[in-house]
Coordinates of C-alpha atoms and ligand atoms in Angstrom, one line a residue:
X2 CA 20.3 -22.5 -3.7
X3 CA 19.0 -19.5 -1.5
X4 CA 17.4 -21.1 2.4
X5 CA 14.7 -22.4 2.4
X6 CA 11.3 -20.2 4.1
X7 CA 8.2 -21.8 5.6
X8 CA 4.9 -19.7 5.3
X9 CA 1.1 -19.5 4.1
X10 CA 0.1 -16.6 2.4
X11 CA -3.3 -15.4 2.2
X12 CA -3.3 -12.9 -0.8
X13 CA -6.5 -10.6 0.1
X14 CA -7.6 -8.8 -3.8
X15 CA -5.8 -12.1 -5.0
X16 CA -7.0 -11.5 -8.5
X17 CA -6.3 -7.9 -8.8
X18 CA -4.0 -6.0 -11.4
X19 CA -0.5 -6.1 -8.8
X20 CA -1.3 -9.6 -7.4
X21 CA -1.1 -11.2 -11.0
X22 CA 1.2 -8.3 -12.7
X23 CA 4.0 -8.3 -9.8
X24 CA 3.6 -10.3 -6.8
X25 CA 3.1 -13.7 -8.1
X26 CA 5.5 -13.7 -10.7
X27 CA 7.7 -12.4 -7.9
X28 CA 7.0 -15.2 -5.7
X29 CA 7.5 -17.6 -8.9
X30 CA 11.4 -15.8 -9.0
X31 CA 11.7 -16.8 -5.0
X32 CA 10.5 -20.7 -6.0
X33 CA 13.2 -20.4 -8.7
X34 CA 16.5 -19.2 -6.6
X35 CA 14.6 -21.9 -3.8
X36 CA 13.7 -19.3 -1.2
X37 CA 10.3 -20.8 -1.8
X38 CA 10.4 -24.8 -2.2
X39 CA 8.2 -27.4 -0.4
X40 CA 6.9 -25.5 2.6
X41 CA 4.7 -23.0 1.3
X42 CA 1.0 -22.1 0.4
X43 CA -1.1 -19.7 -1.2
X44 CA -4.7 -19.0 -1.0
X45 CA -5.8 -16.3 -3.1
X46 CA -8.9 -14.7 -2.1
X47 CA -11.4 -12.1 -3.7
X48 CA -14.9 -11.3 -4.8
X49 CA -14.7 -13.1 -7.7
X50 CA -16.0 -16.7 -8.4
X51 CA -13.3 -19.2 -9.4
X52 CA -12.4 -22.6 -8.7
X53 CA -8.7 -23.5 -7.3
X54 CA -8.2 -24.6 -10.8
X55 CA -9.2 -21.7 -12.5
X56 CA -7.1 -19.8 -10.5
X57 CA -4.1 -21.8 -11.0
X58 CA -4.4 -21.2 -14.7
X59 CA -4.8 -17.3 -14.3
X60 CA -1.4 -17.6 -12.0
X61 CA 0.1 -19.7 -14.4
X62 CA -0.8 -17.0 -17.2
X63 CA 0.5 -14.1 -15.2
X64 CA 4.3 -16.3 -15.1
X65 CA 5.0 -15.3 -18.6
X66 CA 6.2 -18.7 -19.1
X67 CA 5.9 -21.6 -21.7
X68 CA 3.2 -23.3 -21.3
X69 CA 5.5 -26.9 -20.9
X70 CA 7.1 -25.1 -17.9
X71 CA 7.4 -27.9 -15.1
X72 CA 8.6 -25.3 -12.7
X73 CA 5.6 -22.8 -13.1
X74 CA 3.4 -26.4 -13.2
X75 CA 4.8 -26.9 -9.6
X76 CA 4.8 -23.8 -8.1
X77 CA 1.1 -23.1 -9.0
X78 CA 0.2 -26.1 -7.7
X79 CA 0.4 -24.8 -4.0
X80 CA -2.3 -22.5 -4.5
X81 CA -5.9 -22.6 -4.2
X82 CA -8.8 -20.1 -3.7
X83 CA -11.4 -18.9 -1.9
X84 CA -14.1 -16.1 -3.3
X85 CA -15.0 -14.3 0.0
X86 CA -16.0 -10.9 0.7
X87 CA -14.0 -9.0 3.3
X88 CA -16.6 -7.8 5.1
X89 CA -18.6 -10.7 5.9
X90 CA -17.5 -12.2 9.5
X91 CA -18.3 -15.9 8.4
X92 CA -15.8 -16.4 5.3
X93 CA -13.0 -16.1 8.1
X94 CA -14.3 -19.1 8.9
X95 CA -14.2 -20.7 5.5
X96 CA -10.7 -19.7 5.2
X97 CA -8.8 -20.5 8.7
X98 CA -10.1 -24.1 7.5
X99 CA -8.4 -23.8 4.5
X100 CA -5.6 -21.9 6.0
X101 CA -5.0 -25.0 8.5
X102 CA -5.5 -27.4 5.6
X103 CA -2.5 -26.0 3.7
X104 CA -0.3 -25.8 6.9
X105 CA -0.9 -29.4 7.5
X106 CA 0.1 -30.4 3.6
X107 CA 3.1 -28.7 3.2
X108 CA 3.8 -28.4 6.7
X109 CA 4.0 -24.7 7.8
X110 CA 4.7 -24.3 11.3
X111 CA 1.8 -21.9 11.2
X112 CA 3.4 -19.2 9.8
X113 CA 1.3 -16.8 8.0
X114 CA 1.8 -13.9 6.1
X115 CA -1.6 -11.9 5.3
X116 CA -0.9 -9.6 2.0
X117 CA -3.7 -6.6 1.8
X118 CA -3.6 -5.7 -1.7
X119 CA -6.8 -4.4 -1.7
X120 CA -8.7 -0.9 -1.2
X121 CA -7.1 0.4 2.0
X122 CA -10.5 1.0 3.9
X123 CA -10.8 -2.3 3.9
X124 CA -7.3 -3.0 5.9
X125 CA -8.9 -2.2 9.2
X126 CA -11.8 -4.8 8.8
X127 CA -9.6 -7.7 7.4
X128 CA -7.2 -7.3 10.4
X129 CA -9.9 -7.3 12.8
X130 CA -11.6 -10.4 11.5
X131 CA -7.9 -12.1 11.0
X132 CA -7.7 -11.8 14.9
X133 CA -11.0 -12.4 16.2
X134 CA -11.7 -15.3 13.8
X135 CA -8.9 -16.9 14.8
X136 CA -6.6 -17.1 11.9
X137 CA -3.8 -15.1 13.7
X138 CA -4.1 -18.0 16.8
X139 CA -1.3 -20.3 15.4
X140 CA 2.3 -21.3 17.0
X141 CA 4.3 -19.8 13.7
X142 CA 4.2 -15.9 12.6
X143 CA 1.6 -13.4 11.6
X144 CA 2.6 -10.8 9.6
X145 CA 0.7 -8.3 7.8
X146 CA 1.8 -6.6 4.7
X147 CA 0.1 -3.3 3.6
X148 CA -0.3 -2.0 0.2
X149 CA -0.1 1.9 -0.6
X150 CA -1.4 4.8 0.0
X151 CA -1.5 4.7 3.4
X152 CA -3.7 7.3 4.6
X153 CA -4.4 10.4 2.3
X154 CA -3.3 12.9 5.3
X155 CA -2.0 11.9 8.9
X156 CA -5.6 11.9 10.7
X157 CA -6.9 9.4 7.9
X158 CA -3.3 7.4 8.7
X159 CA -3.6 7.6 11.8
X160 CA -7.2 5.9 12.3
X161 CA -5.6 3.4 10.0
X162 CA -2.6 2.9 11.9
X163 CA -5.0 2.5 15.1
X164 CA -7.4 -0.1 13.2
X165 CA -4.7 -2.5 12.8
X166 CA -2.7 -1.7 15.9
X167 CA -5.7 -3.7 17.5
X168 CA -4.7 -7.1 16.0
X169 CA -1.2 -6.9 14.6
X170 CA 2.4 -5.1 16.7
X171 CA 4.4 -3.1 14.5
X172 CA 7.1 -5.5 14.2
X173 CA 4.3 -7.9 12.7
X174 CA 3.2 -4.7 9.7
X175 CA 5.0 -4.3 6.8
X176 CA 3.9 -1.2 5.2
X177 CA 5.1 -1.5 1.5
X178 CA 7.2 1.1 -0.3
X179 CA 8.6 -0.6 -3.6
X180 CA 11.2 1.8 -4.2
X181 CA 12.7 0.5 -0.6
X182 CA 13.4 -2.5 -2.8
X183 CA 15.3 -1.4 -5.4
X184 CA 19.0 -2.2 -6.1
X185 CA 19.9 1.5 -6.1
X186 CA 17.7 2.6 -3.3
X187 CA 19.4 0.1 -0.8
X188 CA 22.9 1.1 -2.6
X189 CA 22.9 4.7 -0.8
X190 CA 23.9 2.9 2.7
X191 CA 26.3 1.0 1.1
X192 CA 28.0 4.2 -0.4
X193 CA 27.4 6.5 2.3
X194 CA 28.6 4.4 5.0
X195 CA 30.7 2.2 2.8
X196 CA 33.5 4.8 2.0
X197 CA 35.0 7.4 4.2
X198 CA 35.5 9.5 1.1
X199 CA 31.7 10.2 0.4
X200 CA 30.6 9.9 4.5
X201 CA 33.1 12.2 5.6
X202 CA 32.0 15.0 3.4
X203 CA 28.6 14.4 3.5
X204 CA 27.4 17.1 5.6
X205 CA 26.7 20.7 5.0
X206 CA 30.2 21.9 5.1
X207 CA 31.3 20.2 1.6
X208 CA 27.8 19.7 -0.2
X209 CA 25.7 22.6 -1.2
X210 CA 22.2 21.2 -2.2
X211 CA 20.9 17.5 -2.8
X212 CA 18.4 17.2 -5.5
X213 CA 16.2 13.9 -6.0
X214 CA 14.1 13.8 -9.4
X215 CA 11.8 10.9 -9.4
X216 CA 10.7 11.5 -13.8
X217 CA 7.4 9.8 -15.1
X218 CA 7.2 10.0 -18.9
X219 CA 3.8 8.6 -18.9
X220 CA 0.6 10.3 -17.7
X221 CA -2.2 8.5 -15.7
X222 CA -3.2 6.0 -18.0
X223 CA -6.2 3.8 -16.6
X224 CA -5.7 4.7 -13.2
X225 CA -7.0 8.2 -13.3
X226 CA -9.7 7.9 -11.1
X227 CA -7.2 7.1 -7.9
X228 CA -4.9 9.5 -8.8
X229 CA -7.1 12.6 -9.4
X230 CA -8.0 11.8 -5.1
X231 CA -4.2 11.5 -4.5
X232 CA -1.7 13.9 -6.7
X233 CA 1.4 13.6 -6.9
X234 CA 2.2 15.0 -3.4
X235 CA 0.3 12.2 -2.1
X236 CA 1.1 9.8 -4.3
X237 CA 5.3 10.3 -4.7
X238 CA 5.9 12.5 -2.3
X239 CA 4.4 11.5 0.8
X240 CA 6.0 8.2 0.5
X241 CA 8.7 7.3 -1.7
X242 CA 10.4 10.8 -1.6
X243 CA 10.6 10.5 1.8
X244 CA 11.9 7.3 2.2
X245 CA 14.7 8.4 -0.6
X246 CA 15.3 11.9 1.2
X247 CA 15.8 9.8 4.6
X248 CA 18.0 7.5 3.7
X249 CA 20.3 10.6 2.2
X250 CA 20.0 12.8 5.4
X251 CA 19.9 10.2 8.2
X252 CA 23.2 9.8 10.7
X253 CA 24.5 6.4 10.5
X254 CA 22.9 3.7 12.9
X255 CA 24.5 1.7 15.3
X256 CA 24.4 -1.4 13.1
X257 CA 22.5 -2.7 9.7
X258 CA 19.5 -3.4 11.3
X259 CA 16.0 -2.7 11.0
X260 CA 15.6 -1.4 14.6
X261 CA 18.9 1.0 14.4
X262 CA 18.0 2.0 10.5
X263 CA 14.6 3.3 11.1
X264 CA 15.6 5.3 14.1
X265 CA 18.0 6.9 12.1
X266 CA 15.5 7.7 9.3
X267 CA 12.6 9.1 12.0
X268 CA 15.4 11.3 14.0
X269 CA 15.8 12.9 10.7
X270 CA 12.3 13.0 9.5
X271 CA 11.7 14.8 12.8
X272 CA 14.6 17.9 12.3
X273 CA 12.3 17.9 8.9
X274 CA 11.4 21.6 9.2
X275 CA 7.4 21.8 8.8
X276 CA 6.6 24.6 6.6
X277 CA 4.1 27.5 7.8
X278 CA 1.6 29.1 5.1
X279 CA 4.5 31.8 3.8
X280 CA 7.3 29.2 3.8
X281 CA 5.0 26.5 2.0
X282 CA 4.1 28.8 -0.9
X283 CA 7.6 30.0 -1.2
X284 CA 9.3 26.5 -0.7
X285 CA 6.7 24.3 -2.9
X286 CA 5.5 24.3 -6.6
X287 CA 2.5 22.3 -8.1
X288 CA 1.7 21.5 -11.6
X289 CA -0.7 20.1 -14.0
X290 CA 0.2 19.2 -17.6
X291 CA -1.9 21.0 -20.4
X292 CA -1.8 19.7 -23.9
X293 CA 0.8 18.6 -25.9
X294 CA 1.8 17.2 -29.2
X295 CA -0.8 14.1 -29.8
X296 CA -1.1 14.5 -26.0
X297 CA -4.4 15.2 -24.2
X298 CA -4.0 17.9 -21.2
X299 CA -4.6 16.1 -18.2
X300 CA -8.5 17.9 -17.4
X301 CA -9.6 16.1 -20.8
X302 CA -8.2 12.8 -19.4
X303 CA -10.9 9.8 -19.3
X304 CA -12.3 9.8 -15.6
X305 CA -10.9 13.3 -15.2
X306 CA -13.0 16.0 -14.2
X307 CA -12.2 19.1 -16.4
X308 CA -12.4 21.3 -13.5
X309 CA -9.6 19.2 -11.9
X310 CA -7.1 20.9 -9.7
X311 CA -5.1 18.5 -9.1
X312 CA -1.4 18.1 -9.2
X313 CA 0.5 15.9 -11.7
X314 CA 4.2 17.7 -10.5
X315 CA 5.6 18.6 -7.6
X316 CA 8.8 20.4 -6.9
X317 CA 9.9 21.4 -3.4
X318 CA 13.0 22.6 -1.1
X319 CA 13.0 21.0 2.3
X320 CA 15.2 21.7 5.1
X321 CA 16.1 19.8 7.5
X322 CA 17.3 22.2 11.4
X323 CA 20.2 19.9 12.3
X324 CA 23.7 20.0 12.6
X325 CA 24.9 18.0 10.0
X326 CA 22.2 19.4 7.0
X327 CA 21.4 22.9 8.4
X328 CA 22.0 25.8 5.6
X329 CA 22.0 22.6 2.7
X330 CA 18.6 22.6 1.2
X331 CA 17.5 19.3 -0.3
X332 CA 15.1 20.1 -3.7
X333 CA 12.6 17.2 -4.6
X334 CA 11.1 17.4 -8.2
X335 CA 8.3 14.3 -9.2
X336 CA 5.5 14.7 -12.3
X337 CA 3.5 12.8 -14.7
X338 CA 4.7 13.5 -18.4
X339 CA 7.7 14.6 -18.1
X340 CA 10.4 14.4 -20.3
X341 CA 11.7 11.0 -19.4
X342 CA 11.4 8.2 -16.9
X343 CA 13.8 8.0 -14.4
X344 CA 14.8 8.2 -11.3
X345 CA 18.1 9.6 -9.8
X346 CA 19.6 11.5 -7.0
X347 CA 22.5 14.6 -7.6
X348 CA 24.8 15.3 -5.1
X349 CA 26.0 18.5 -5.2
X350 CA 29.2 19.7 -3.8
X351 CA 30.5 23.2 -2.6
X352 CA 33.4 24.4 -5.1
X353 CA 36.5 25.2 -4.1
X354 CA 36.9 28.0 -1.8
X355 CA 39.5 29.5 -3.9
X356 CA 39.9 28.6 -7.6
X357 CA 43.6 29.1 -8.5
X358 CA 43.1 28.3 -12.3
X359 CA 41.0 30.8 -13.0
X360 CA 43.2 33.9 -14.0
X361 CA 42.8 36.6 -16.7
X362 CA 45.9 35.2 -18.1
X363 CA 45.0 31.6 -18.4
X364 CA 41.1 32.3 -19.7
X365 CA 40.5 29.1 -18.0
X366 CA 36.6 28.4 -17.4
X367 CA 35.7 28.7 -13.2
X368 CA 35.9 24.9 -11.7
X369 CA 32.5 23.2 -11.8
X370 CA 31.0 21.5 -8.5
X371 CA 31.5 18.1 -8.1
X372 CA 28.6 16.2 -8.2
X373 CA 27.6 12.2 -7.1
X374 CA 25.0 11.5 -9.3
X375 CA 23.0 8.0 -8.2
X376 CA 21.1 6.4 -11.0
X377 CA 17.9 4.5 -9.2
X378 CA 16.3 3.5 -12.7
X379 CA 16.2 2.5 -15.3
X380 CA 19.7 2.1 -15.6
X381 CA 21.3 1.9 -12.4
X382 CA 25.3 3.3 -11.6
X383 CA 26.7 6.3 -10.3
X384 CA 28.8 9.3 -11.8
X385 CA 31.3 11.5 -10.2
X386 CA 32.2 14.1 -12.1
X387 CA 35.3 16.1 -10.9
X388 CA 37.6 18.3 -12.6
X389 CA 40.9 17.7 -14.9
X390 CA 43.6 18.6 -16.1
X391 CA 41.9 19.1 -19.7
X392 CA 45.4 17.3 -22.2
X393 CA 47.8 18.6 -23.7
X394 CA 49.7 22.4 -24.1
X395 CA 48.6 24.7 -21.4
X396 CA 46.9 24.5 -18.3
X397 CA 43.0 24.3 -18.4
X398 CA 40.6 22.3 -16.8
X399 CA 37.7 20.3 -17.4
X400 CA 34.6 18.5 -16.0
X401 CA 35.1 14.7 -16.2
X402 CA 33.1 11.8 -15.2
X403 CA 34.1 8.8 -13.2
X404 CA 31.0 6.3 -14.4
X405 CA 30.2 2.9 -12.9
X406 CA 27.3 1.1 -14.2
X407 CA 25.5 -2.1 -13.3
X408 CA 25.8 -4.1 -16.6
X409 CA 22.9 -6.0 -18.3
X410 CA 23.9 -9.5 -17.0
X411 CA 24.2 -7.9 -13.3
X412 CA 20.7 -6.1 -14.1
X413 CA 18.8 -9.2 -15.3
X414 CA 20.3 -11.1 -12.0
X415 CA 18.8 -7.9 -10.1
X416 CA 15.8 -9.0 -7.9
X417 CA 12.6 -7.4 -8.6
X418 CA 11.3 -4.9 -5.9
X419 CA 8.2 -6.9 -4.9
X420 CA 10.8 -10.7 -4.8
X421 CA 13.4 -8.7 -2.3
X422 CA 10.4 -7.6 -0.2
X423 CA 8.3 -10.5 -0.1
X424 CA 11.6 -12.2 0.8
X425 CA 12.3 -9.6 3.6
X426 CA 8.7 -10.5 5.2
X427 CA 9.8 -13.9 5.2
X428 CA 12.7 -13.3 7.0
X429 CA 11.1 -11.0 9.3
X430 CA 13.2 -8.1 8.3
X431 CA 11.6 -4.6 8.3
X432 CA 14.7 -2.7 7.0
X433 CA 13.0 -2.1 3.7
X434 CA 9.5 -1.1 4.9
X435 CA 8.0 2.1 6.4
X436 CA 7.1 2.3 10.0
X437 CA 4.7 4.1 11.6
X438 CA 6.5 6.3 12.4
X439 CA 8.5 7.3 9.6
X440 CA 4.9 7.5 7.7
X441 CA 3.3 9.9 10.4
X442 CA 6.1 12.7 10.0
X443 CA 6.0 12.1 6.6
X444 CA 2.4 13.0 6.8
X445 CA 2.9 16.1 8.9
X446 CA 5.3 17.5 6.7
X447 CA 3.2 16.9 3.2
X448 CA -0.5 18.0 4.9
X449 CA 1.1 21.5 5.7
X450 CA 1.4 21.9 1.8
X451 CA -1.9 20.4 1.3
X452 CA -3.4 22.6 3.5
X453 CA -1.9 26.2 1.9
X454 CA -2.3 24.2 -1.9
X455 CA -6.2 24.1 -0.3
X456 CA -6.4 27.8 0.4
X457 CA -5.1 29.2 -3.5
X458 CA -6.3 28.6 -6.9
X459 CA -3.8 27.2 -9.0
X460 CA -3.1 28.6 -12.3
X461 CA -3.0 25.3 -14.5
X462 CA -2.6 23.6 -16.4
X463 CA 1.0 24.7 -16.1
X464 CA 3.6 23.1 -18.2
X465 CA 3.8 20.8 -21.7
X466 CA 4.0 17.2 -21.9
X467 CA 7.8 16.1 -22.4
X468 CA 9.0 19.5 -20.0
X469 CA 10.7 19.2 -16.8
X470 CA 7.7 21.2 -15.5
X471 CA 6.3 24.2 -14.7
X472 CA 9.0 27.2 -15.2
X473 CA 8.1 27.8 -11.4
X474 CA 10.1 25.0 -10.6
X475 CA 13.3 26.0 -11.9
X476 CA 12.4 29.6 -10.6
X477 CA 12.2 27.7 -7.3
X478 CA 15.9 26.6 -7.2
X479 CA 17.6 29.7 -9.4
X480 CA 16.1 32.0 -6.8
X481 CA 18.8 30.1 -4.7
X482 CA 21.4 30.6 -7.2
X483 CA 21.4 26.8 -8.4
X484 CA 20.3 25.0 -11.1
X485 CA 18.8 21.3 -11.6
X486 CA 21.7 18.6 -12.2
X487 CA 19.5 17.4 -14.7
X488 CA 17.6 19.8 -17.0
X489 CA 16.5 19.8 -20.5
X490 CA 18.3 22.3 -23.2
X491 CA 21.5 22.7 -21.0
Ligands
NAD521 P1 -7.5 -4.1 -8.3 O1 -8.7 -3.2 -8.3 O2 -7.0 -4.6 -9.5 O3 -7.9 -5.4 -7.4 C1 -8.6 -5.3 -6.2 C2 -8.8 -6.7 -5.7 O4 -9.6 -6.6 -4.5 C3 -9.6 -7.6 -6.6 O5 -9.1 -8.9 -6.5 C4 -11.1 -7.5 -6.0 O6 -11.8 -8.7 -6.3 C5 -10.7 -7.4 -4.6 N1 -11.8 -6.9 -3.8 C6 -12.4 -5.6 -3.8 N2 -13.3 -5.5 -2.9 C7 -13.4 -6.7 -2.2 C8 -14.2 -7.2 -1.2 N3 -15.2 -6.4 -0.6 N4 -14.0 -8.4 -0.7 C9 -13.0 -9.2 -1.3 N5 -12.2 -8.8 -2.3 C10 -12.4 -7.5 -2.8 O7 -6.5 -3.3 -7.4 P2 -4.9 -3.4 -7.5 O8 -4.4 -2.5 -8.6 O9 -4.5 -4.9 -7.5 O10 -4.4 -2.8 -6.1 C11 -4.5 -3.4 -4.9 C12 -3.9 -2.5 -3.8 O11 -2.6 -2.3 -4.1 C13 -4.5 -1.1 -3.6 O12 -4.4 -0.8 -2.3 C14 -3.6 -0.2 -4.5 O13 -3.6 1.1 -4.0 C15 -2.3 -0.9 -4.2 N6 -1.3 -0.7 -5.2 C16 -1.5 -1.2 -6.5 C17 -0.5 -0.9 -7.5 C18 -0.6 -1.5 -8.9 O14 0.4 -1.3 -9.6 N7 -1.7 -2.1 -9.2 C19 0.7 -0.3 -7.1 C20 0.8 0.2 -5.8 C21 -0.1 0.0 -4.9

């Protein structure tokens, strides 16, 4: 059985689509392994009118359990609910009572964890009213946890940043990036600084390019109306790539924690080159998807306008001006109705200087790079393919691929994003969350191609549904003499 944790939570949009689709069934998984046992609570709070036992039903529901389960019975019995609308100062009131209720039942040491899955111009208010209401004023902890997007460029960030810098520290926010919580994600420290074979050659003397392809098969299903205000650049880039590209290009930090990790990851972030006009447009590539084979282009979307310029791709080279990544471009590729889903990283590593196989006598094909390929989802492993000794008569040589994968018992045991990071807030653990400061540069960077995307027309829509995108994106990396890793019709 995992330790024990002590906490209220006050789940704020506590009947929307993530609270019942991924963070209660996440917290369910905690009760399960025991992280959550005896000591906690859960009020669930929204606009809409339902009675703690209505709401205990819908949570039971969104378990995906039998309806005999004694656990599920249990674990939803800790939660009640209060309809409240964040804006009005006196429902504070309603729900510190409730709040020290619960702490008195299942005796929490007054440690609270406020979860804002709601519209984000609403964070500011419900932190303000948390502290001045008095529901922060308790002996235990107060944390705040943030939903996505934060901010839509680093001015709108920034006033958010500042709004709940008035009640809550930064070691008390916990800015949510669910791909910080997956298996793969958290396994590049582990291989980087796990091995002197891959750390000592990572650096731009022994890899040539690193390319991170985050693959949507789907398009933008019901939540079109968000995403035609974000993009992808916004909406992938901004965040998640960053995160990825951070952990790949950081130095290694003084120890594994959260303090030493996210300096690492801003140093980088800040030898990020920023782009000027010429440099964006040459460095950056946007798409939209047209029409496809019983596929609607993206403008004739529901809740679409068909004027809409807005990117469903993105590709882009960024380079980081330091020692160890200068002259080793990084190329980022992320789109709606692509080929696939998945997500993975490629390493790619300079050939050999000098390729002693390849003579006219021996017709031997020229040695291939190595590459490290990470597998982030949905299956997750690596390959490193190196070359052979191809067998038998002769001497020629071929790629092959040393493959590890996690196999489907390891992958059912594998914690869902939202149960690791809900379990890391417990704990008080920001290694898996972005700070402010990691999200500012990350802001800097992507508003500089906002702002030369915002000066040009774009020709779209620009590719098919079940591509790898535009042809401008694999323009983008030929031009450099390299290819994607992955790519369609090799
Ligand atoms: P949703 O629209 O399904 O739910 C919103 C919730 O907020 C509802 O419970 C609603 O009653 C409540 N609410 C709205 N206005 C309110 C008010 N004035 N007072 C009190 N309650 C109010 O939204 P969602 O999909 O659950 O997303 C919530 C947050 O999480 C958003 O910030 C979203 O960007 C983010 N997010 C969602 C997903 C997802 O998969 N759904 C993924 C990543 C991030």
């Amino acid at each position: 059985m995992a330790t024990e944790r002590t906490s209220l939570f006050i789940f704020f949009g506590g009947t929307g689509d993530l609270a019942y689709r991924k963070l209660y069934p996440s917290m369910f998984n905690l009760y399960k392994k025991g992280t959550l046992r005896e000591h906690f609570g859960v009020i669930g709070t929204s606009r809409e009118k339902l009675t703690d036992q209505q709401f205990q039903e819908n949570v039971f529901k969104s378990l995906g359990v039998a309806k005999t389960d004694k656990d599920a019975e249990k674990f939803v019995s800790h939660f009640v609910y209060e309809a409240h609308d964040v804006t009005d100062k006196a429902h504070y009131q309603v729900l510190k009572k409730r709040a020290d209720e619960l702490d008195k039942t299942y005796k929490l040491n007054g440690n609270r964890i406020f979860y804002l899955s709601l519209a984000p111009s609403f964070f500011g208010t419900v932190a303000g009213f948390l502290k001045t209401e008095g529901l922060t004023d308790t002996d235990g902890f107060d944390r705040v946890v943030i939903e996505k997007p934060f901010g839509r460029d680093f001015d709108s960030a920034q006033q958010l940043n500042d709004a709940l810098s008035k009640s809550f520290d930064e070691e008390q926010i916990f800015r949510i990036d669910h791909y910080l919580g997956k298996e793969m994600i958290q396994n590049i420290e582990a291989v980087r600084f796990g091995n002197t074979l891959v750390e000592s050659l990572w650096n731009n003397r022994y890899i040539d390019n690193i390319q991170v392809t985050l693959s949507e098969k789907l398009g933008v299903e019901e939540r079109a109306s968000y995403y035609d205000n974000s993009g992808a650049l916004r909406d992938m880039v901004q965040n998640h790539i960053m995160q990825i590209v951070s952990l790949l290009a950081m130095e290694q930090p003084v120890s594994f924690t959260d303090v030493d990790i996210r300096a690492e990851k801003v140093k980088a972030l800040r030898s990020l080159r920023v782009y000027n006009v010429a440099e964006a447009s040459t460095n950056f590539v946007r798409g939209q998807y047209g029409a496809g084979d019983n596929q609607r282009a993206y403008r004739d979307e529901d809740n679409v306008p068909h004027d809409s310029n807005n990117d469903t791709f993105v590709a882009g080279k960024l380079l980081f001006d330091n020692y160890r990544w200068s002259g080793t471009p990084f190329y980022i590729r992320t789109g709606k109705m692509l080929a696939d889903k998945f997500t993975r990283v490629d390493v790619v590593f300079k050939k050999p200087l000098i390729d002693i196989f390849s003579f006219p006598q021996n017709h031997n094909a020229p040695l291939e790079a190595n590459v490290l390929t990470m597998y982030i989802e949905p299956h997750a492993g690596f390959t490193l393919r190196l070359n052979a000794k191809t067998n038998g008569q002769g001497f020629q040589t071929e790629p092959i691929n040393l493959d590890y994968f996690v196999d489907a018992k390891d992958s059912k045991a594998t914690p869902e994003p939202y149960e690791r990071l809900i379990h890391d807030v417990m704990k008080g653990d920001g290694t898996n969350f972005s700070s402010w400061q990691e999200v500012s540069y990350a802001w800097r960077f992507v508003d500089q191609i906002r702002k030369v995307w915002d000066l040009q027309q774009p020709q779209f829509p620009n590719y098919t549904p079940g591509s790898m995108g535009p042809a401008a994106a694999d323009e983008l990396i030929q031009r450099d003499h390299r290819q994607w890793v992955y790519r369609l019709n090799k």
